The first five atom37 places (N, CA, C, CB, O) and aatype in JSON, in Angstrom:
{
  "aatype": [20, 20, 20, 20, 20, 20, 20, 20, 20, 20, 20, 20, 20, 20, 20, 20, 20, 20, 20, 20, 20, 20, 20, 20, 20, 20, 20, 20, 20, 20, 20, 20, 20, 20, 20, 20, 20, 20, 20, 20, 20, 20, 20, 20, 20, 20, 20, 20, 20, 20, 20, 20, 20, 20, 20, 20, 20, 20, 20, 20, 20, 20, 20, 20, 20, 20, 20, 20, 20, 20, 20, 20, 20, 20, 20, 20, 20, 20, 20, 20, 20, 20, 20, 20, 20, 20, 20, 20, 20, 20, 20, 20, 20, 20, 20, 20, 20, 20, 20, 20, 20, 20, 20, 20, 20, 20, 20, 20, 20, 20, 20, 20, 20, 20, 20, 20, 20, 20, 20, 20, 20, 20, 20, 20, 20, 20, 20, 20, 20, 20],
  "atom_mask": [
    [1, 1, 1, 1, 1],
    [1, 1, 1, 1, 1],
    [1, 1, 1, 1, 1],
    [1, 1, 1, 1, 1],
    [1, 1, 1, 1, 1],
    [1, 1, 1, 1, 1],
    [1, 1, 1, 1, 1],
    [1, 1, 1, 1, 1],
    [1, 1, 1, 1, 1],
    [1, 1, 1, 1, 1],
    [1, 1, 1, 1, 1],
    [1, 1, 1, 1, 1],
    [1, 1, 1, 1, 1],
    [1, 1, 1, 1, 1],
    [1, 1, 1, 1, 1],
    [1, 1, 1, 1, 1],
    [1, 1, 1, 1, 1],
    [1, 1, 1, 1, 1],
    [1, 1, 1, 1, 1],
    [1, 1, 1, 1, 1],
    [1, 1, 1, 1, 1],
    [1, 1, 1, 1, 1],
    [1, 1, 1, 1, 1],
    [1, 1, 1, 1, 1],
    [1, 1, 1, 1, 1],
    [1, 1, 1, 1, 1],
    [1, 1, 1, 1, 1],
    [1, 1, 1, 1, 1],
    [1, 1, 1, 1, 1],
    [1, 1, 1, 1, 1],
    [1, 1, 1, 1, 1],
    [1, 1, 1, 1, 1],
    [1, 1, 1, 1, 1],
    [1, 1, 1, 1, 1],
    [1, 1, 1, 1, 1],
    [1, 1, 1, 1, 1],
    [1, 1, 1, 1, 1],
    [1, 1, 1, 1, 1],
    [1, 1, 1, 1, 1],
    [1, 1, 1, 1, 1],
    [1, 1, 1, 1, 1],
    [1, 1, 1, 1, 1],
    [1, 1, 1, 1, 1],
    [1, 1, 1, 1, 1],
    [1, 1, 1, 1, 1],
    [1, 1, 1, 1, 1],
    [1, 1, 1, 1, 1],
    [1, 1, 1, 1, 1],
    [1, 1, 1, 1, 1],
    [1, 1, 1, 1, 1],
    [1, 1, 1, 1, 1],
    [1, 1, 1, 1, 1],
    [1, 1, 1, 1, 1],
    [1, 1, 1, 1, 1],
    [1, 1, 1, 1, 1],
    [1, 1, 1, 1, 1],
    [1, 1, 1, 1, 1],
    [1, 1, 1, 1, 1],
    [1, 1, 1, 1, 1],
    [1, 1, 1, 1, 1],
    [1, 1, 1, 1, 1],
    [1, 1, 1, 1, 1],
    [1, 1, 1, 1, 1],
    [1, 1, 1, 1, 1],
    [1, 1, 1, 1, 1],
    [1, 1, 1, 1, 1],
    [1, 1, 1, 1, 1],
    [1, 1, 1, 1, 1],
    [1, 1, 1, 1, 1],
    [1, 1, 1, 1, 1],
    [1, 1, 1, 1, 1],
    [1, 1, 1, 1, 1],
    [1, 1, 1, 1, 1],
    [1, 1, 1, 1, 1],
    [1, 1, 1, 1, 1],
    [1, 1, 1, 1, 1],
    [1, 1, 1, 1, 1],
    [1, 1, 1, 1, 1],
    [1, 1, 1, 1, 1],
    [1, 1, 1, 1, 1],
    [1, 1, 1, 1, 1],
    [1, 1, 1, 1, 1],
    [1, 1, 1, 1, 1],
    [1, 1, 1, 1, 1],
    [1, 1, 1, 1, 1],
    [1, 1, 1, 1, 1],
    [1, 1, 1, 1, 1],
    [1, 1, 1, 1, 1],
    [1, 1, 1, 1, 1],
    [1, 1, 1, 1, 1],
    [1, 1, 1, 1, 1],
    [1, 1, 1, 1, 1],
    [1, 1, 1, 1, 1],
    [1, 1, 1, 1, 1],
    [1, 1, 1, 1, 1],
    [1, 1, 1, 1, 1],
    [1, 1, 1, 1, 1],
    [1, 1, 1, 1, 1],
    [1, 1, 1, 1, 1],
    [1, 1, 1, 1, 1],
    [1, 1, 1, 1, 1],
    [1, 1, 1, 1, 1],
    [1, 1, 1, 1, 1],
    [1, 1, 1, 1, 1],
    [1, 1, 1, 1, 1],
    [1, 1, 1, 1, 1],
    [1, 1, 1, 1, 1],
    [1, 1, 1, 1, 1],
    [1, 1, 1, 1, 1],
    [1, 1, 1, 1, 1],
    [1, 1, 1, 1, 1],
    [1, 1, 1, 1, 1],
    [1, 1, 1, 1, 1],
    [1, 1, 1, 1, 1],
    [1, 1, 1, 1, 1],
    [1, 1, 1, 1, 1],
    [1, 1, 1, 1, 1],
    [1, 1, 1, 1, 1],
    [1, 1, 1, 1, 1],
    [1, 1, 1, 1, 1],
    [1, 1, 1, 1, 1],
    [1, 1, 1, 1, 1],
    [1, 1, 1, 1, 1],
    [1, 1, 1, 1, 1],
    [1, 1, 1, 1, 1],
    [1, 1, 1, 1, 1],
    [1, 1, 1, 1, 1],
    [1, 1, 1, 1, 1],
    [1, 1, 1, 1, 1],
    [1, 1, 1, 1, 1]
  ],
  "atom_positions": [
    [[0.84, -1.18, 0.0], [0.0, 0.0, 0.0], [0.89, 1.25, 0.0], [-0.96, 0.0, 1.23], [1.81, 1.38, 0.81]],
    [[0.62, 2.13, -0.89], [1.4, 3.36, -1.0], [0.8, 4.45, -0.12], [1.47, 3.83, -2.46], [-0.42, 4.64, -0.08]],
    [[1.66, 5.16, 0.6], [1.19, 6.27, 1.43], [0.98, 7.52, 0.59], [2.18, 6.56, 2.56], [0.33, 8.47, 1.03]],
    [[1.52, 7.52, -0.63], [1.4, 8.66, -1.53], [0.36, 8.33, -2.58], [2.78, 9.01, -2.19], [0.54, 7.41, -3.37]],
    [[-0.73, 9.09, -2.6], [-1.8, 8.87, -3.57], [-1.5, 9.57, -4.89], [-3.14, 9.35, -3.01], [-1.88, 9.08, -5.95]],
    [[-0.84, 10.71, -4.83], [-0.52, 11.48, -6.02], [0.68, 12.37, -5.71], [-1.75, 12.34, -6.48], [0.69, 13.1, -4.72]],
    [[1.7, 12.3, -6.57], [2.89, 13.12, -6.35], [2.55, 14.6, -6.43], [3.97, 12.78, -7.38], [3.17, 15.42, -5.75]],
    [[1.56, 14.95, -7.25], [1.15, 16.34, -7.37], [0.51, 16.83, -6.06], [0.16, 16.51, -8.53], [0.77, 17.96, -5.64]],
    [[-0.32, 15.98, -5.41], [-0.94, 16.37, -4.14], [0.11, 16.52, -3.04], [-2.01, 15.33, -3.72], [-0.01, 17.38, -2.17]],
    [[1.14, 15.69, -3.09], [2.23, 15.81, -2.11], [2.93, 17.14, -2.33], [3.23, 14.63, -2.23], [3.22, 17.86, -1.37]],
    [[3.2, 17.47, -3.59], [3.89, 18.73, -3.9], [3.03, 19.94, -3.54], [4.27, 18.78, -5.39], [3.54, 20.92, -3.01]],
    [[1.74, 19.86, -3.84], [0.84, 21.01, -3.6], [0.43, 21.17, -2.15], [-0.39, 20.86, -4.44], [0.33, 22.29, -1.65]],
    [[0.19, 20.05, -1.47], [-0.42, 20.11, -0.13], [0.37, 19.38, 0.95], [-1.8, 19.56, -0.19], [0.0, 19.44, 2.12]],
    [[1.43, 18.69, 0.58], [2.16, 17.89, 1.57], [1.33, 16.71, 2.05], [2.56, 18.76, 2.76], [1.51, 16.22, 3.17]],
    [[0.4, 16.25, 1.2], [-0.56, 15.22, 1.6], [0.02, 13.82, 1.45], [-1.84, 15.34, 0.77], [0.38, 13.4, 0.35]],
    [[0.11, 13.13, 2.56], [0.53, 11.73, 2.6], [-0.43, 11.04, 3.55], [2.05, 11.57, 3.04], [-0.67, 11.53, 4.66]],
    [[-0.97, 9.91, 3.14], [-1.96, 9.21, 3.96], [-1.3, 8.25, 4.94], [-2.95, 8.45, 3.07], [-0.34, 7.56, 4.6]],
    [[-1.82, 8.22, 6.15], [-1.33, 7.33, 7.18], [-2.21, 6.09, 7.19], [-1.33, 8.02, 8.58], [-3.43, 6.2, 7.34]],
    [[-1.62, 4.9, 7.03], [-2.43, 3.68, 7.0], [-3.12, 3.42, 8.34], [-1.56, 2.48, 6.62], [-2.62, 3.8, 9.39]],
    [[-4.27, 2.78, 8.26], [-5.08, 2.52, 9.46], [-4.3, 1.79, 10.55], [-6.32, 1.72, 9.09], [-4.46, 2.1, 11.73]],
    [[-3.47, 0.8, 10.17], [-2.72, 0.05, 11.18], [-1.76, 0.95, 11.96], [-1.95, -1.1, 10.51], [-1.54, 0.74, 13.15]],
    [[-1.19, 1.97, 11.27], [-0.26, 2.87, 11.94], [-1.02, 3.82, 12.87], [0.55, 3.68, 10.9], [-0.55, 4.13, 13.97]],
    [[-2.17, 4.28, 12.44], [-3.01, 5.14, 13.29], [-3.39, 4.38, 14.55], [-4.29, 5.6, 12.53], [-3.31, 4.93, 15.65]],
    [[-3.81, 3.13, 14.4], [-4.19, 2.31, 15.56], [-3.01, 2.13, 16.51], [-4.71, 0.93, 15.1], [-3.18, 2.19, 17.73]],
    [[-1.82, 1.91, 15.96], [-0.62, 1.75, 16.8], [-0.32, 3.04, 17.56], [0.6, 1.34, 15.94], [0.06, 2.99, 18.73]],
    [[-0.48, 4.19, 16.91], [-0.25, 5.47, 17.59], [-1.27, 5.69, 18.69], [-0.29, 6.63, 16.58], [-0.94, 6.16, 19.78]],
    [[-2.52, 5.35, 18.41], [-3.57, 5.51, 19.42], [-3.35, 4.6, 20.62], [-4.94, 5.24, 18.81], [-3.65, 4.97, 21.75]],
    [[-2.82, 3.4, 20.36], [-2.51, 2.48, 21.46], [-1.47, 3.08, 22.42], [-2.0, 1.14, 20.91], [-1.49, 2.79, 23.61]],
    [[-0.57, 3.91, 21.9], [0.46, 4.53, 22.73], [-0.12, 5.5, 23.76], [1.46, 5.26, 21.86], [0.46, 5.7, 24.82]],
    [[-1.26, 6.1, 23.44], [-1.85, 7.1, 24.33], [-3.19, 6.63, 24.93], [-2.07, 8.4, 23.58], [-3.94, 7.43, 25.49]],
    [[-3.47, 5.33, 24.81], [-4.76, 4.8, 25.26], [-5.11, 5.17, 26.7], [-4.77, 3.29, 25.12], [-6.23, 5.59, 26.97]],
    [[-4.17, 5.03, 27.6], [-4.46, 5.35, 29.01], [-4.78, 6.82, 29.19], [-3.27, 4.97, 29.89], [-5.63, 7.18, 30.01]],
    [[-4.1, 7.68, 28.44], [-4.36, 9.12, 28.55], [-5.74, 9.5, 28.05], [-3.31, 9.89, 27.79], [-6.33, 10.46, 28.54]],
    [[-6.26, 8.77, 27.08], [-7.56, 9.12, 26.5], [-8.7, 8.9, 27.49], [-7.82, 8.31, 25.24], [-9.8, 9.4, 27.29]],
    [[-8.45, 8.18, 28.54], [-9.48, 7.92, 29.55], [-9.56, 9.04, 30.58], [-9.21, 6.59, 30.25], [-10.47, 9.05, 31.42]],
    [[-8.64, 9.98, 30.53], [-8.65, 11.13, 31.44], [-9.27, 12.33, 30.74], [-7.2, 11.48, 31.93], [-8.86, 12.68, 29.63]],
    [[-10.24, 12.95, 31.35], [-10.94, 14.1, 30.75], [-10.02, 15.31, 30.58], [-12.14, 14.49, 31.59], [-10.26, 16.14, 29.7]],
    [[-8.99, 15.41, 31.4], [-8.11, 16.58, 31.35], [-6.85, 16.36, 30.5], [-7.71, 16.97, 32.74], [-5.93, 17.17, 30.55]],
    [[-6.79, 15.26, 29.73], [-5.63, 15.0, 28.87], [-5.58, 15.98, 27.72], [-5.67, 13.57, 28.34], [-6.61, 16.47, 27.26]],
    [[-4.38, 16.27, 27.26], [-4.17, 17.17, 26.13], [-3.24, 16.49, 25.14], [-3.58, 18.53, 26.6], [-2.26, 15.85, 25.52]],
    [[-3.54, 16.64, 23.86], [-2.73, 16.07, 22.8], [-2.42, 17.14, 21.77], [-3.43, 14.88, 22.15], [-3.27, 17.97, 21.46]],
    [[-1.22, 17.11, 21.24], [-0.81, 18.03, 20.19], [-0.55, 17.21, 18.93], [0.47, 18.84, 20.6], [0.29, 16.31, 18.93]],
    [[-1.28, 17.51, 17.88], [-1.12, 16.81, 16.61], [-0.79, 17.85, 15.55], [-2.41, 15.99, 16.23], [-1.7, 18.47, 15.0]],
    [[0.49, 18.07, 15.25], [0.89, 19.17, 14.38], [0.39, 19.09, 12.94], [2.34, 19.26, 14.37], [0.39, 20.11, 12.25]],
    [[-0.03, 17.92, 12.48], [-0.5, 17.83, 11.1], [-2.02, 17.89, 11.0], [0.0, 16.53, 10.47], [-2.58, 17.72, 9.92]],
    [[-2.67, 18.13, 12.09], [-4.13, 18.06, 12.17], [-4.82, 19.12, 11.3], [-4.57, 18.22, 13.6], [-5.17, 20.2, 11.79]],
    [[-5.02, 18.8, 10.01], [-5.79, 19.65, 9.12], [-5.16, 20.98, 8.76], [-7.08, 19.9, 9.71], [-5.84, 21.82, 8.18]],
    [[-3.92, 21.21, 9.07], [-3.3, 22.5, 8.83], [-2.37, 22.47, 7.61], [-2.53, 22.95, 10.06], [-2.06, 23.52, 7.06]],
    [[-1.82, 21.04, 7.09], [-0.8, 20.9, 6.03], [0.25, 21.97, 6.16], [-1.44, 20.97, 4.63], [0.82, 22.35, 5.14]],
    [[0.56, 22.53, 7.42], [1.58, 23.53, 7.66], [2.96, 22.93, 7.5], [1.42, 24.13, 9.06], [3.09, 21.71, 7.37]],
    [[4.0, 23.78, 7.49], [5.38, 23.35, 7.33], [6.04, 23.38, 8.71], [6.14, 24.27, 6.32], [6.34, 24.45, 9.24]],
    [[6.26, 22.2, 9.27], [6.84, 22.12, 10.61], [8.29, 22.58, 10.65], [6.74, 20.7, 11.13], [8.81, 22.86, 11.73]],
    [[8.94, 22.66, 9.5], [10.32, 23.15, 9.47], [10.37, 24.67, 9.61], [11.01, 22.72, 8.18], [11.24, 25.2, 10.3]],
    [[9.44, 25.36, 8.95], [9.42, 26.83, 9.04], [8.49, 27.32, 10.15], [9.0, 27.43, 7.7], [8.52, 28.49, 10.52]],
    [[7.66, 26.41, 10.68], [6.67, 26.72, 11.72], [5.61, 27.7, 11.21], [7.37, 27.31, 12.96], [5.05, 28.48, 11.99]],
    [[5.34, 27.66, 9.9], [4.37, 28.58, 9.28], [3.32, 27.78, 8.53], [5.08, 29.58, 8.33], [3.59, 26.68, 8.04]],
    [[2.11, 28.35, 8.43], [1.07, 27.73, 7.62], [1.22, 28.17, 6.16], [-0.33, 28.09, 8.15], [2.16, 28.9, 5.82]],
    [[0.31, 27.73, 5.31], [0.42, 28.06, 3.88], [0.33, 29.56, 3.63], [-0.67, 27.34, 3.1], [0.86, 30.04, 2.63]],
    [[-0.32, 30.29, 4.5], [-0.43, 31.74, 4.35], [0.75, 32.5, 4.92], [-1.68, 32.21, 5.0], [0.78, 33.73, 4.86]],
    [[1.73, 31.77, 5.47], [2.91, 32.42, 6.04], [2.76, 32.83, 7.5], [3.25, 33.61, 5.24], [3.68, 33.4, 8.08]],
    [[1.6, 32.54, 8.08], [1.36, 32.87, 9.49], [1.89, 31.75, 10.38], [-0.15, 33.09, 9.76], [1.99, 30.61, 9.94]],
    [[2.24, 32.06, 11.64], [2.68, 31.01, 12.56], [1.59, 29.96, 12.75], [3.08, 31.61, 13.91], [0.41, 30.3, 12.85]],
    [[1.98, 28.68, 12.8], [1.04, 27.61, 13.05], [0.55, 27.73, 14.48], [1.68, 26.21, 12.8], [1.35, 27.83, 15.41]],
    [[-0.77, 27.73, 14.66], [-1.35, 27.81, 16.0], [-2.25, 26.61, 16.25], [-2.14, 29.12, 16.18], [-2.83, 26.04, 15.32]],
    [[-2.36, 26.23, 17.52], [-3.21, 25.14, 17.95], [-4.18, 25.67, 18.99], [-2.38, 23.96, 18.52], [-3.84, 26.52, 19.81]],
    [[-5.39, 25.16, 18.94], [-6.39, 25.55, 19.94], [-6.55, 24.41, 20.93], [-7.74, 25.9, 19.27], [-6.67, 23.25, 20.55]],
    [[-6.56, 24.76, 22.19], [-6.82, 23.81, 23.27], [-8.17, 24.17, 23.86], [-5.68, 23.83, 24.36], [-8.41, 25.32, 24.23]],
    [[-9.06, 23.19, 23.94], [-10.36, 23.4, 24.58], [-10.34, 22.69, 25.92], [-11.55, 22.89, 23.67], [-10.06, 21.5, 25.99]],
    [[-10.65, 23.42, 26.97], [-10.65, 22.83, 28.31], [-12.01, 23.01, 28.97], [-9.56, 23.45, 29.17], [-12.66, 24.04, 28.82]],
    [[-12.41, 21.99, 29.71], [-13.66, 22.06, 30.45], [-13.38, 22.7, 31.81], [-14.3, 20.65, 30.62], [-12.52, 22.22, 32.56]],
    [[-14.09, 23.77, 32.13], [-13.87, 24.5, 33.37], [-14.82, 24.08, 34.48], [-14.01, 25.97, 33.13], [-14.61, 24.43, 35.65]],
    [[-15.87, 23.33, 34.12], [-16.88, 22.95, 35.09], [-18.14, 23.79, 34.92], [-16.35, 23.08, 36.51], [-18.11, 24.85, 34.31]],
    [[-19.24, 23.31, 35.45], [-20.52, 24.02, 35.4], [-20.92, 24.38, 33.96], [-20.46, 25.28, 36.25], [-21.5, 25.44, 33.72]],
    [[-20.62, 23.48, 33.02], [-21.04, 23.68, 31.64], [-20.24, 24.69, 30.85], [-22.43, 24.08, 31.62], [-20.63, 25.05, 29.74]],
    [[-19.13, 25.15, 31.39], [-18.31, 26.16, 30.69], [-17.04, 25.54, 30.11], [-17.95, 27.31, 31.66], [-16.39, 24.7, 30.74]],
    [[-16.71, 25.98, 28.9], [-15.51, 25.56, 28.2], [-14.69, 26.8, 27.86], [-15.84, 24.74, 26.93], [-15.23, 27.89, 27.72]],
    [[-13.38, 26.6, 27.72], [-12.53, 27.73, 27.37], [-11.51, 27.3, 26.32], [-11.82, 28.3, 28.62], [-10.93, 26.22, 26.4]],
    [[-11.32, 28.18, 25.35], [-10.34, 27.95, 24.3], [-9.09, 28.79, 24.56], [-10.93, 28.28, 22.9], [-9.17, 29.97, 24.88]],
    [[-7.94, 28.12, 24.42], [-6.67, 28.83, 24.51], [-5.87, 28.49, 23.26], [-5.88, 28.44, 25.83], [-5.82, 27.33, 22.85]],
    [[-5.24, 29.48, 22.66], [-4.46, 29.29, 21.45], [-2.97, 29.32, 21.76], [-4.82, 30.36, 20.4], [-2.5, 30.19, 22.5]],
    [[-2.23, 28.37, 21.19], [-0.79, 28.26, 21.39], [-0.1, 28.27, 20.03], [-0.43, 26.98, 22.18], [-0.64, 27.74, 19.06]],
    [[1.07, 28.87, 19.96], [1.87, 28.85, 18.73], [2.82, 27.66, 18.76], [2.66, 30.17, 18.56], [3.48, 27.39, 19.77]],
    [[2.88, 26.95, 17.63], [3.73, 25.76, 17.51], [5.19, 26.09, 17.75], [3.56, 25.14, 16.13], [5.88, 25.34, 18.45]],
    [[5.69, 27.19, 17.18], [7.1, 27.54, 17.36], [7.43, 27.84, 18.81], [7.45, 28.73, 16.49], [8.53, 27.51, 19.28]],
    [[6.51, 28.45, 19.52], [6.74, 28.75, 20.94], [6.73, 27.46, 21.76], [5.67, 29.73, 21.47], [7.56, 27.28, 22.65]],
    [[5.78, 26.55, 21.46], [5.71, 25.28, 22.19], [6.97, 24.45, 22.0], [4.49, 24.48, 21.74], [7.52, 23.92, 22.96]],
    [[7.42, 24.33, 20.76], [8.6, 23.5, 20.52], [9.86, 24.15, 21.05], [8.74, 23.22, 19.03], [10.74, 23.46, 21.56]],
    [[9.97, 25.46, 20.93], [11.14, 26.16, 21.47], [11.18, 26.13, 22.98], [11.16, 27.58, 20.99], [12.25, 26.01, 23.57]],
    [[10.02, 26.25, 23.6], [9.95, 26.27, 25.05], [10.24, 24.91, 25.67], [8.61, 26.74, 25.5], [10.64, 24.83, 26.83]],
    [[10.02, 23.84, 24.91], [10.24, 22.51, 25.48], [11.69, 22.32, 25.91], [9.84, 21.43, 24.47], [11.96, 21.53, 26.82]],
    [[12.62, 23.01, 25.28], [14.03, 22.9, 25.65], [14.29, 23.46, 27.04], [14.9, 23.62, 24.63], [15.21, 23.02, 27.72]],
    [[13.47, 24.43, 27.47], [13.67, 25.01, 28.8], [13.4, 24.02, 29.91], [12.79, 26.22, 28.97], [14.0, 24.11, 30.99]],
    [[12.49, 23.07, 29.67], [12.14, 22.14, 30.73], [13.0, 20.88, 30.72], [10.68, 21.75, 30.61], [12.77, 19.97, 31.52]],
    [[13.98, 20.82, 29.84], [14.86, 19.66, 29.76], [15.62, 19.48, 31.07], [15.83, 19.8, 28.58], [16.03, 20.45, 31.71]],
    [[15.8, 18.24, 31.44], [16.53, 17.91, 32.67], [17.92, 18.52, 32.64], [16.63, 16.38, 32.86], [18.64, 18.37, 31.65]],
    [[18.3, 19.21, 33.7], [19.62, 19.8, 33.79], [19.73, 21.2, 33.2], [20.58, 18.93, 33.12], [20.78, 21.83, 33.29]],
    [[18.63, 21.69, 32.6], [18.71, 23.04, 32.04], [18.51, 24.06, 33.17], [17.65, 23.25, 30.92], [18.04, 23.72, 34.25]],
    [[18.87, 25.28, 32.9], [18.75, 26.35, 33.87], [17.31, 26.54, 34.34], [19.28, 27.65, 33.29], [17.08, 26.93, 35.49]],
    [[16.34, 26.25, 33.45], [14.94, 26.5, 33.77], [14.16, 25.22, 34.1], [14.28, 27.2, 32.61], [12.93, 25.24, 34.12]],
    [[14.86, 24.12, 34.34], [14.2, 22.83, 34.58], [13.27, 22.86, 35.79], [15.24, 21.76, 34.77], [12.32, 22.08, 35.86]],
    [[13.53, 23.76, 36.73], [12.7, 23.79, 37.93], [11.4, 24.57, 37.74], [13.48, 24.39, 39.08], [10.53, 24.53, 38.61]],
    [[11.25, 25.26, 36.61], [10.0, 25.98, 36.36], [8.9, 25.0, 36.01], [10.18, 27.02, 35.22], [9.14, 23.99, 35.36]],
    [[7.69, 25.3, 36.44], [6.55, 24.44, 36.11], [6.13, 24.65, 34.67], [5.38, 24.72, 37.04], [6.39, 25.7, 34.09]],
    [[5.48, 23.63, 34.1], [5.03, 23.72, 32.72], [4.07, 24.88, 32.53], [4.35, 22.41, 32.29], [4.02, 25.49, 31.46]],
    [[3.3, 25.19, 33.56], [2.34, 26.28, 33.45], [3.02, 27.62, 33.25], [1.46, 26.33, 34.69], [2.41, 28.55, 32.73]],
    [[4.28, 27.73, 33.66], [5.0, 28.98, 33.48], [5.65, 29.08, 32.1], [6.06, 29.13, 34.57], [5.91, 30.18, 31.61]],
    [[5.93, 27.94, 31.48], [6.61, 27.92, 30.2], [5.63, 27.97, 29.04], [7.49, 26.69, 30.1], [5.83, 28.74, 28.1]],
    [[4.59, 27.16, 29.09], [3.65, 27.06, 27.98], [2.5, 28.03, 28.17], [3.14, 25.63, 27.86], [1.41, 27.64, 28.6]],
    [[2.73, 29.26, 27.84], [1.7, 30.28, 27.97], [0.97, 30.45, 26.64], [2.33, 31.63, 28.43], [1.61, 30.49, 25.59]],
    [[-0.35, 30.53, 26.67], [-1.1, 30.72, 25.42], [-0.86, 32.11, 24.85], [-2.6, 30.49, 25.66], [-0.59, 33.07, 25.58]],
    [[-0.98, 32.21, 23.51], [-0.87, 33.51, 22.87], [-2.21, 34.25, 22.93], [-0.42, 33.36, 21.41], [-2.26, 35.47, 22.78]],
    [[-3.29, 33.5, 23.16], [-4.61, 34.11, 23.32], [-5.48, 33.2, 24.17], [-5.27, 34.38, 21.95], [-5.5, 31.98, 23.98]],
    [[-6.2, 33.78, 25.11], [-7.16, 33.06, 25.92], [-8.54, 33.65, 25.66], [-6.79, 33.12, 27.43], [-8.77, 34.84, 25.87]],
    [[-9.44, 32.81, 25.2], [-10.79, 33.25, 24.88], [-11.67, 33.19, 26.14], [-11.4, 32.39, 23.75], [-11.35, 32.44, 27.06]],
    [[-12.76, 33.95, 26.2], [-13.62, 33.93, 27.38], [-14.34, 32.58, 27.51], [-14.65, 35.06, 27.31], [-14.66, 31.96, 26.5]],
    [[-14.6, 32.14, 28.73], [-15.35, 30.9, 28.95], [-16.74, 30.99, 28.33], [-15.45, 30.58, 30.46], [-17.38, 32.05, 28.37]],
    [[-17.21, 29.88, 27.75], [-18.53, 29.85, 27.1], [-19.18, 28.5, 27.31], [-18.41, 30.17, 25.61], [-18.5, 27.5, 27.53]],
    [[-20.5, 28.48, 27.23], [-21.24, 27.23, 27.25], [-21.33, 26.7, 25.83], [-22.66, 27.42, 27.87], [-21.03, 27.42, 24.88]],
    [[-21.74, 25.44, 25.68], [-21.9, 24.85, 24.36], [-22.95, 25.64, 23.57], [-22.32, 23.36, 24.47], [-22.78, 25.86, 22.37]],
    [[-24.01, 26.07, 24.22], [-25.04, 26.86, 23.55], [-24.48, 28.18, 23.01], [-26.21, 27.13, 24.52], [-24.79, 28.58, 21.89]],
    [[-23.65, 28.84, 23.81], [-23.05, 30.09, 23.36], [-22.09, 29.86, 22.18], [-22.29, 30.77, 24.52], [-22.05, 30.66, 21.25]],
    [[-21.33, 28.77, 22.24], [-20.44, 28.42, 21.14], [-21.22, 28.13, 19.87], [-19.57, 27.22, 21.52], [-20.84, 28.56, 18.78]],
    [[-22.32, 27.39, 20.0], [-23.15, 27.06, 18.84], [-23.77, 28.31, 18.24], [-24.25, 26.06, 19.24], [-23.9, 28.41, 17.02]],
    [[-24.15, 29.26, 19.07], [-24.75, 30.5, 18.58], [-23.77, 31.28, 17.72], [-25.23, 31.36, 19.76], [-24.17, 31.98, 16.79]],
    [[-22.48, 31.16, 18.01], [-21.46, 31.84, 17.21], [-21.39, 31.26, 15.79], [-20.08, 31.73, 17.89], [-21.0, 31.95, 14.85]],
    [[-21.76, 30.01, 15.65], [-21.65, 29.3, 14.37], [-22.93, 29.41, 13.52], [-21.32, 27.84, 14.61], [-22.91, 29.06, 12.34]],
    [[-24.01, 29.88, 14.1], [-25.28, 29.97, 13.36], [-25.19, 31.04, 12.3], [-26.46, 30.26, 14.31], [-24.71, 32.14, 12.55]],
    [[-25.67, 30.72, 11.09], [-25.65, 31.72, 10.02], [-26.67, 32.82, 10.3], [-25.94, 31.07, 8.65], [-27.73, 32.57, 10.86]],
    [[-26.33, 34.04, 9.91], [-27.23, 35.17, 10.09], [-28.41, 35.02, 9.13], [-26.5, 36.52, 9.86], [-28.24, 34.61, 7.98]],
    [[-29.59, 35.37, 9.6], [-30.79, 35.26, 8.77], [-31.12, 36.62, 8.16], [-32.0, 34.73, 9.59], [-32.1, 36.74, 7.43]]
  ]
}
């Protein structure tokens, strides 16, 4: 089975398909984490076809990821993180580094924090104007 469906699509979009068996193997690696409601996962290729080498999307903007967290009482909050900041900051927490004693909460700061909202409020944002 070829992971490349079309050389032109690879050139235009960086599109390469991941076989089902490989996806299942990757999911098995994080199976225990998926059972925790507060788990977080970063998937840099998730629908963005961005360039992880330049840390930019097709429009030349920094690649950003949104994290949705449940705050309780029906409220959710979105926080946006930049890929280049996340990957660069990971070096600070390396064992033996000058900043190893800092908590992750101090290193991984979002570039934007959106106001808490309920599912109904989020859905209302998506409704087309009449």
